[in-house]
PDB file of C-alpha atoms and ligand atoms in Angstrom:
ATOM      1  CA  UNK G1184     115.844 100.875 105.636  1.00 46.00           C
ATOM      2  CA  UNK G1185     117.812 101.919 102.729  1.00 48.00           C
ATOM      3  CA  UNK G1186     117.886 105.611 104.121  1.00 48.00           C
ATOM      4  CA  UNK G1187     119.729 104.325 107.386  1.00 59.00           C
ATOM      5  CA  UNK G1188     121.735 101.220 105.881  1.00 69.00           C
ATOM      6  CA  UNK G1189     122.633 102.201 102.567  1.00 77.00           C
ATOM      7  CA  UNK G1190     122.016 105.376 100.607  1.00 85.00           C
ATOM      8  CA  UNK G1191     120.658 107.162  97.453  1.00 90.00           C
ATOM      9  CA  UNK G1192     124.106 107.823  96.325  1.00 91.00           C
ATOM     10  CA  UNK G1193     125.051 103.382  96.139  1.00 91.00           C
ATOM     11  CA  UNK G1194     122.207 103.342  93.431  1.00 93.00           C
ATOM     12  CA  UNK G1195     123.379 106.607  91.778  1.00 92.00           C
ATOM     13  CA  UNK G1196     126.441 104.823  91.118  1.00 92.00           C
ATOM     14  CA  UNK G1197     125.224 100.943  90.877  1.00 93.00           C
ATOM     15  CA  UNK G1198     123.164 102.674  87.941  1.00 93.00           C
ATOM     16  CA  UNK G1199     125.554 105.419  86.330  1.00 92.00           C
ATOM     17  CA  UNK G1200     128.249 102.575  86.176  1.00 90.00           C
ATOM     18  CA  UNK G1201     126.146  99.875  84.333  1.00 92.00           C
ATOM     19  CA  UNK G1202     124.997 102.698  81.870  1.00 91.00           C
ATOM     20  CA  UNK G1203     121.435 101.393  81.593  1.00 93.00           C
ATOM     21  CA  UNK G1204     119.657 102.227  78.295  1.00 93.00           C
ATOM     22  CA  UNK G1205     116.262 102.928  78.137  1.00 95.00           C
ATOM     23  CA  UNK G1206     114.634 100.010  77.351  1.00 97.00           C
ATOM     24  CA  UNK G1207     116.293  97.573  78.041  1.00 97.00           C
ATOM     25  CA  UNK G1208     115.007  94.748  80.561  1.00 98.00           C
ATOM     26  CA  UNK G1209     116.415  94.256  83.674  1.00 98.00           C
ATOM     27  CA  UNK G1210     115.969  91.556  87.062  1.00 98.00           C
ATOM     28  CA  UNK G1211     115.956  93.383  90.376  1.00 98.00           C
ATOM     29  CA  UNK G1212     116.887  90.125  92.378  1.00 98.00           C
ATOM     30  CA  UNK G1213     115.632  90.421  96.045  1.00 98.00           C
ATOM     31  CA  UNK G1214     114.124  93.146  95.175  1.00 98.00           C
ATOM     32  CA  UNK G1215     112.196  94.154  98.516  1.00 98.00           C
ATOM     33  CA  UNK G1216     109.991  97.336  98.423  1.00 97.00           C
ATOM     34  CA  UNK G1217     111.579  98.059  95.822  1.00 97.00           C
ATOM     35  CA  UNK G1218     114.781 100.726  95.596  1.00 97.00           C
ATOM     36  CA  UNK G1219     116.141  99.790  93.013  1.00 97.00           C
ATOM     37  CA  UNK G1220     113.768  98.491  90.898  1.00 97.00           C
ATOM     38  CA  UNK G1221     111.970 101.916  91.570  1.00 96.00           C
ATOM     39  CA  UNK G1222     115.650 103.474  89.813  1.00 96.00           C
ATOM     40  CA  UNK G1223     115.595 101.216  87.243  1.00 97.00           C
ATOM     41  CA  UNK G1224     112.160 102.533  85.910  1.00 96.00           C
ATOM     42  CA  UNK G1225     112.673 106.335  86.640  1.00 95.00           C
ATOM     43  CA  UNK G1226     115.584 105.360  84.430  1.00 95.00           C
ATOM     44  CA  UNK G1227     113.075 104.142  81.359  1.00 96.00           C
ATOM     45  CA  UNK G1228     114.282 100.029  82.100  1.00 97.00           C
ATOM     46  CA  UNK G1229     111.567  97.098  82.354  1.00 98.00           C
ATOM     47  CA  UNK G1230     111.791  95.504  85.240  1.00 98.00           C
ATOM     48  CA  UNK G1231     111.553  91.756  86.764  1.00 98.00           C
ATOM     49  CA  UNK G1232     111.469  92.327  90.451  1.00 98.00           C
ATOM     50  CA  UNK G1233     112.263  89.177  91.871  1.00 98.00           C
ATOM     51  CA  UNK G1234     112.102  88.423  95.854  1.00 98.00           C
ATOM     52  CA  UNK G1235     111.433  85.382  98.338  1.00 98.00           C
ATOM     53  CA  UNK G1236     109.311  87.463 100.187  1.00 98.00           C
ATOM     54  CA  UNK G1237     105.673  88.111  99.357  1.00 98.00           C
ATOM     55  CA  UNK G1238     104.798  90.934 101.504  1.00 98.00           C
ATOM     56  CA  UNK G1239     108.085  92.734 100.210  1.00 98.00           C
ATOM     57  CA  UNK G1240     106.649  92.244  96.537  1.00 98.00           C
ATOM     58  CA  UNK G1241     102.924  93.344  97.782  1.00 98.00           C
ATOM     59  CA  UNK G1242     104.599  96.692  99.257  1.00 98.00           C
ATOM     60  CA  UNK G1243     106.409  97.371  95.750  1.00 98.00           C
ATOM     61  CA  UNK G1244     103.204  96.828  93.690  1.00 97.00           C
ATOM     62  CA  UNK G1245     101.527  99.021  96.007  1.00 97.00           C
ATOM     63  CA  UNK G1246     103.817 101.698  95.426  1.00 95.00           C
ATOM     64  CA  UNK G1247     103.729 101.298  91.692  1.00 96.00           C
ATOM     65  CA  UNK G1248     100.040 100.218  90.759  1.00 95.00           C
ATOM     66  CA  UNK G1249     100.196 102.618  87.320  1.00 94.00           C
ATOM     67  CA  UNK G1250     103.370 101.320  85.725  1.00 95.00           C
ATOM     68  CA  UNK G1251     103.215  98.582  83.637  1.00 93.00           C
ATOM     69  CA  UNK G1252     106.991  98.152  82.516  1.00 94.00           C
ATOM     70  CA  UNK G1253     107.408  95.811  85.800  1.00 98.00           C
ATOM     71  CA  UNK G1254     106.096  91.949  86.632  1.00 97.00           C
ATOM     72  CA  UNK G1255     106.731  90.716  89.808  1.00 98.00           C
ATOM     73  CA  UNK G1256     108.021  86.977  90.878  1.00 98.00           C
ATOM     74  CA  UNK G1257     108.285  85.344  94.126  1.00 98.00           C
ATOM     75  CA  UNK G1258     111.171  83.135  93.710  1.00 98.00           C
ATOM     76  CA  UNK G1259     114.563  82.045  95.050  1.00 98.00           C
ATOM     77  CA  UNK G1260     117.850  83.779  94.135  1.00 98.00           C
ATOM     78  CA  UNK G1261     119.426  80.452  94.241  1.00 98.00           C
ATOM     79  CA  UNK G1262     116.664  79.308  91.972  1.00 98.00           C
ATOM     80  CA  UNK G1263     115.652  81.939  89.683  1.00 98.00           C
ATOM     81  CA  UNK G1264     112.021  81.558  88.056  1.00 98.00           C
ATOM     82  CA  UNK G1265     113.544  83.260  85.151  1.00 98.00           C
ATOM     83  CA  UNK G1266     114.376  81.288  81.419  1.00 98.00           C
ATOM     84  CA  UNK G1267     117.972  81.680  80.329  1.00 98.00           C
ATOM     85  CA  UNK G1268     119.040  84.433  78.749  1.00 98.00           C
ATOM     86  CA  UNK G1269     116.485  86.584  79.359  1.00 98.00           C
ATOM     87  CA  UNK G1270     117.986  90.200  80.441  1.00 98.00           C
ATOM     88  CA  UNK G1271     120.441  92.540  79.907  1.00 98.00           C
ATOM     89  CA  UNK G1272     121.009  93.929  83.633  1.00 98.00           C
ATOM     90  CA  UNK G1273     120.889  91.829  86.458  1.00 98.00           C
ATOM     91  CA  UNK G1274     120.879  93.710  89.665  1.00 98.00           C
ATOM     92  CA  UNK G1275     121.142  92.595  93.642  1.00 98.00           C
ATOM     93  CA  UNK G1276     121.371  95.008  96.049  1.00 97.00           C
ATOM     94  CA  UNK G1277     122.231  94.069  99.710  1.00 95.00           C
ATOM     95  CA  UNK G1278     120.518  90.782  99.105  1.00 97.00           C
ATOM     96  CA  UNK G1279     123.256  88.118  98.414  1.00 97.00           C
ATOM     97  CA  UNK G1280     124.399  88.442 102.325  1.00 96.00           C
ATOM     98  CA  UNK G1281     120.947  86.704 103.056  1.00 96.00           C
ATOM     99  CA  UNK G1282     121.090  83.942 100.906  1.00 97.00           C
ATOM    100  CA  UNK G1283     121.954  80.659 101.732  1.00 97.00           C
ATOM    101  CA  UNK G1284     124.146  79.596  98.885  1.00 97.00           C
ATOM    102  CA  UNK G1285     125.626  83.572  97.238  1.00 97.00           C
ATOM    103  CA  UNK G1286     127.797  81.536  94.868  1.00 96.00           C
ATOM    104  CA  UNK G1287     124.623  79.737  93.532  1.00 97.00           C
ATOM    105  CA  UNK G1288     122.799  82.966  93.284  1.00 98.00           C
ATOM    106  CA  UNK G1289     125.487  84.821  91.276  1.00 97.00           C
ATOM    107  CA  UNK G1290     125.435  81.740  88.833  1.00 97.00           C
ATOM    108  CA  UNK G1291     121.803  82.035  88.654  1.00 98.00           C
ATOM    109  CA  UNK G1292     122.443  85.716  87.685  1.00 98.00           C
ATOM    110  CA  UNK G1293     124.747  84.588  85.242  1.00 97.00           C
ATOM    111  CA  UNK G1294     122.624  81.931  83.378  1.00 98.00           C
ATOM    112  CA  UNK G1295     119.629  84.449  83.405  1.00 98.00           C
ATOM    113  CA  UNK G1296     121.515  87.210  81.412  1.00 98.00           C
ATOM    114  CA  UNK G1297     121.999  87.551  77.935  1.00 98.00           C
ATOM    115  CA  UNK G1298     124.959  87.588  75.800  1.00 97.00           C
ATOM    116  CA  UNK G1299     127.006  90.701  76.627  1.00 96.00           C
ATOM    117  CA  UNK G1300     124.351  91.697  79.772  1.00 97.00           C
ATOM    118  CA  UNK G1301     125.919  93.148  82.912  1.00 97.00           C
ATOM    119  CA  UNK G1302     125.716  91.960  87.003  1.00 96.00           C
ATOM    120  CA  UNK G1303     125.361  94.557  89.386  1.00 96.00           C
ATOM    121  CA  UNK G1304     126.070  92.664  92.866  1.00 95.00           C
ATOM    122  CA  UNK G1305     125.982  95.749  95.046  1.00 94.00           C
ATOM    123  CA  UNK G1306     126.214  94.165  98.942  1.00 95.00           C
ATOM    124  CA  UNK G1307     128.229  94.664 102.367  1.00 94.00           C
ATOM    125  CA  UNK G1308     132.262  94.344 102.164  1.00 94.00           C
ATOM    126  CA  UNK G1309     133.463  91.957 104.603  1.00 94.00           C
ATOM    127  CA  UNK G1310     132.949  93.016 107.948  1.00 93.00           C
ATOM    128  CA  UNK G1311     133.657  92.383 111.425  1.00 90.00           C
ATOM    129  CA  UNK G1312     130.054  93.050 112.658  1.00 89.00           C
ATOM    130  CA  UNK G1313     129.045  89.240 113.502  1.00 88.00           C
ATOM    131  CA  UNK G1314     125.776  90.102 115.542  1.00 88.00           C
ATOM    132  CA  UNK G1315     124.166  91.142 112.588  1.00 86.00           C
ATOM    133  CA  UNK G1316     123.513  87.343 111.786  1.00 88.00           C
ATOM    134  CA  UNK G1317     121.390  87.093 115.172  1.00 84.00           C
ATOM    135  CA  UNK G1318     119.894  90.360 115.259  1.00 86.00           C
ATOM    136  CA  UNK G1319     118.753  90.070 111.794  1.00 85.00           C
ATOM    137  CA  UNK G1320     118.384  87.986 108.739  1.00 85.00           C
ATOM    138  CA  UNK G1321     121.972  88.100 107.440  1.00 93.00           C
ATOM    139  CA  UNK G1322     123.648  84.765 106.804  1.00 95.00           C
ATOM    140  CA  UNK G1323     126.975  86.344 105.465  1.00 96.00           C
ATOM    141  CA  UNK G1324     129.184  88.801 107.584  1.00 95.00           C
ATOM    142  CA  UNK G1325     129.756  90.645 103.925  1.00 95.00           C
ATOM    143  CA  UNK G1326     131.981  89.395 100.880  1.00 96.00           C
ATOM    144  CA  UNK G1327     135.516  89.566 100.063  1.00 95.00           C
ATOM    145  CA  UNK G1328     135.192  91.534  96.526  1.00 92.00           C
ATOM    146  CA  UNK G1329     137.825  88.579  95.002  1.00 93.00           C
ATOM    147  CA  UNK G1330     135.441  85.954  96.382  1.00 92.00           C
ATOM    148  CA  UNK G1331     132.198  87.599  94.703  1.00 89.00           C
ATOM    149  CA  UNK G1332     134.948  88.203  91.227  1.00 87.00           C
ATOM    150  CA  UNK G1333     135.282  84.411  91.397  1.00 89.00           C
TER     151      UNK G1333
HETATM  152  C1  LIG B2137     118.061  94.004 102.669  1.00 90.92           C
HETATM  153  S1  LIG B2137     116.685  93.653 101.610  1.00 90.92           S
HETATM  154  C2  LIG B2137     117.170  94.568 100.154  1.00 90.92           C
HETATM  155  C3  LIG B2137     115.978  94.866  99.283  1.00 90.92           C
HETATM  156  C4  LIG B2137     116.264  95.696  98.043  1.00 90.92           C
HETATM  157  N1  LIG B2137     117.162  95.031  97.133  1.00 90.92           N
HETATM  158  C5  LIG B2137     116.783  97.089  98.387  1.00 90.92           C
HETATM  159  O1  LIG B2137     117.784  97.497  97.795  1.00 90.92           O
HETATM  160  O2  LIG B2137     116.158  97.767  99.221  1.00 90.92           O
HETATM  161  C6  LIG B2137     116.993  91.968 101.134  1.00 90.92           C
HETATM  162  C7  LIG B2137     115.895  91.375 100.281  1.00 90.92           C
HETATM  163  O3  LIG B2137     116.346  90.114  99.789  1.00 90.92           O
HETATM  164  C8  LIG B2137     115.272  89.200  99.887  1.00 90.92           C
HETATM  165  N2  LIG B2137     115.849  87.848  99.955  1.00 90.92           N
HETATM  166  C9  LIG B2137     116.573  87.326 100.969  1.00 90.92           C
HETATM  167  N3  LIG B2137     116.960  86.080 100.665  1.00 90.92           N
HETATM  168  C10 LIG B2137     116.475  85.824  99.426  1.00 90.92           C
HETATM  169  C11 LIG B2137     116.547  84.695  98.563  1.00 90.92           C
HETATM  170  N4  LIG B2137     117.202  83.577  98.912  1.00 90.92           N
HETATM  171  N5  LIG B2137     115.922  84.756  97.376  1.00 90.92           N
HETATM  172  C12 LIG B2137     115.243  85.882  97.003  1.00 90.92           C
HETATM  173  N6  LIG B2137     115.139  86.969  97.778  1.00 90.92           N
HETATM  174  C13 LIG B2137     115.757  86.947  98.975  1.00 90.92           C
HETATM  175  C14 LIG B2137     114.511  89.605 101.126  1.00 90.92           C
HETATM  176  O4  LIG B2137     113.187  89.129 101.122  1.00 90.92           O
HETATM  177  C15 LIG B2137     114.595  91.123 101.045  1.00 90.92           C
HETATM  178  O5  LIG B2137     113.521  91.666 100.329  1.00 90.92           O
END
């Protein structure tokens, strides 16, 4: 999916803007098979890849059975089974426009990241494309950028 919906070049930039240190720990929230969380650790990051979806999560340990900077938890964007200020990076890519409640899940982000951490929300711009909430899983026809700023 990523190759025909979204490219190499949105996590090129998600990740050159946020600057990520080696090291540090980040959440990968609806994290799916994986692309970003697969960036993050290329980049030297631990990762919590977080996802409703079990087979999504089975895929991404499949695909990265030797690394042990990553642990993987099904869980809820809305509901994050994450303690408080826990990360530095939080990143969600293309997920919020499936969620039921995005405002819930960006707080969840929020509450989940340390001191001084960053939120990469990286998702679909408000669009006109309506049939994409029958023909697939989106809730959200994409965000307003000032609604996902407030
Ligand atoms: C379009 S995929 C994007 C996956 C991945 N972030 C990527 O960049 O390829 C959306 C992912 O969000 C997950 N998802 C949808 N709603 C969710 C929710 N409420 N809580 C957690 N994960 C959710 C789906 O299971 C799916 O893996």
């Amino acid at each position: 999916m990523p190759q025909t919906y979204f490219s190499e070049r949105l996590r090129d930039l998600a990740l050159s803007d946020a600057r990520v240190p080696r090291g540090k720990l980040a959440a990968d929230v609806g994290a799916g098979t994986g692309f970003i969380t697969t960036g993050l650790i290329r980049h030297g990051l631990k990762v919590l890849a977080i996802d409703e979806s079990l087979p999504m999560l089975r895929v991404l340990r499949i695909k990265t059975l030797s690394i042990s900077d990553l642990c993987f938890f099904i869980g809820c964007a809305e509901r994050l089974p994450v303690r408080k200020c826990t990360v530095e990076y939080v990143f969600a890519n293309m997920c919020l426009h499936h969620v039921s409640h995005p405002a819930a899940a960006i707080g969840e982000t929020a509450r989940i990241l340390n001191e001084g951490g960053t939120i990469v929300v990286t998702d679909l711009d408000a669009h006109a494309f309506a049939f994409l909430t029958e023909e697939r899983a989106d809730r959200w026809i994409g965000f307003k950028k000032s609604d996902v700023q407030a």
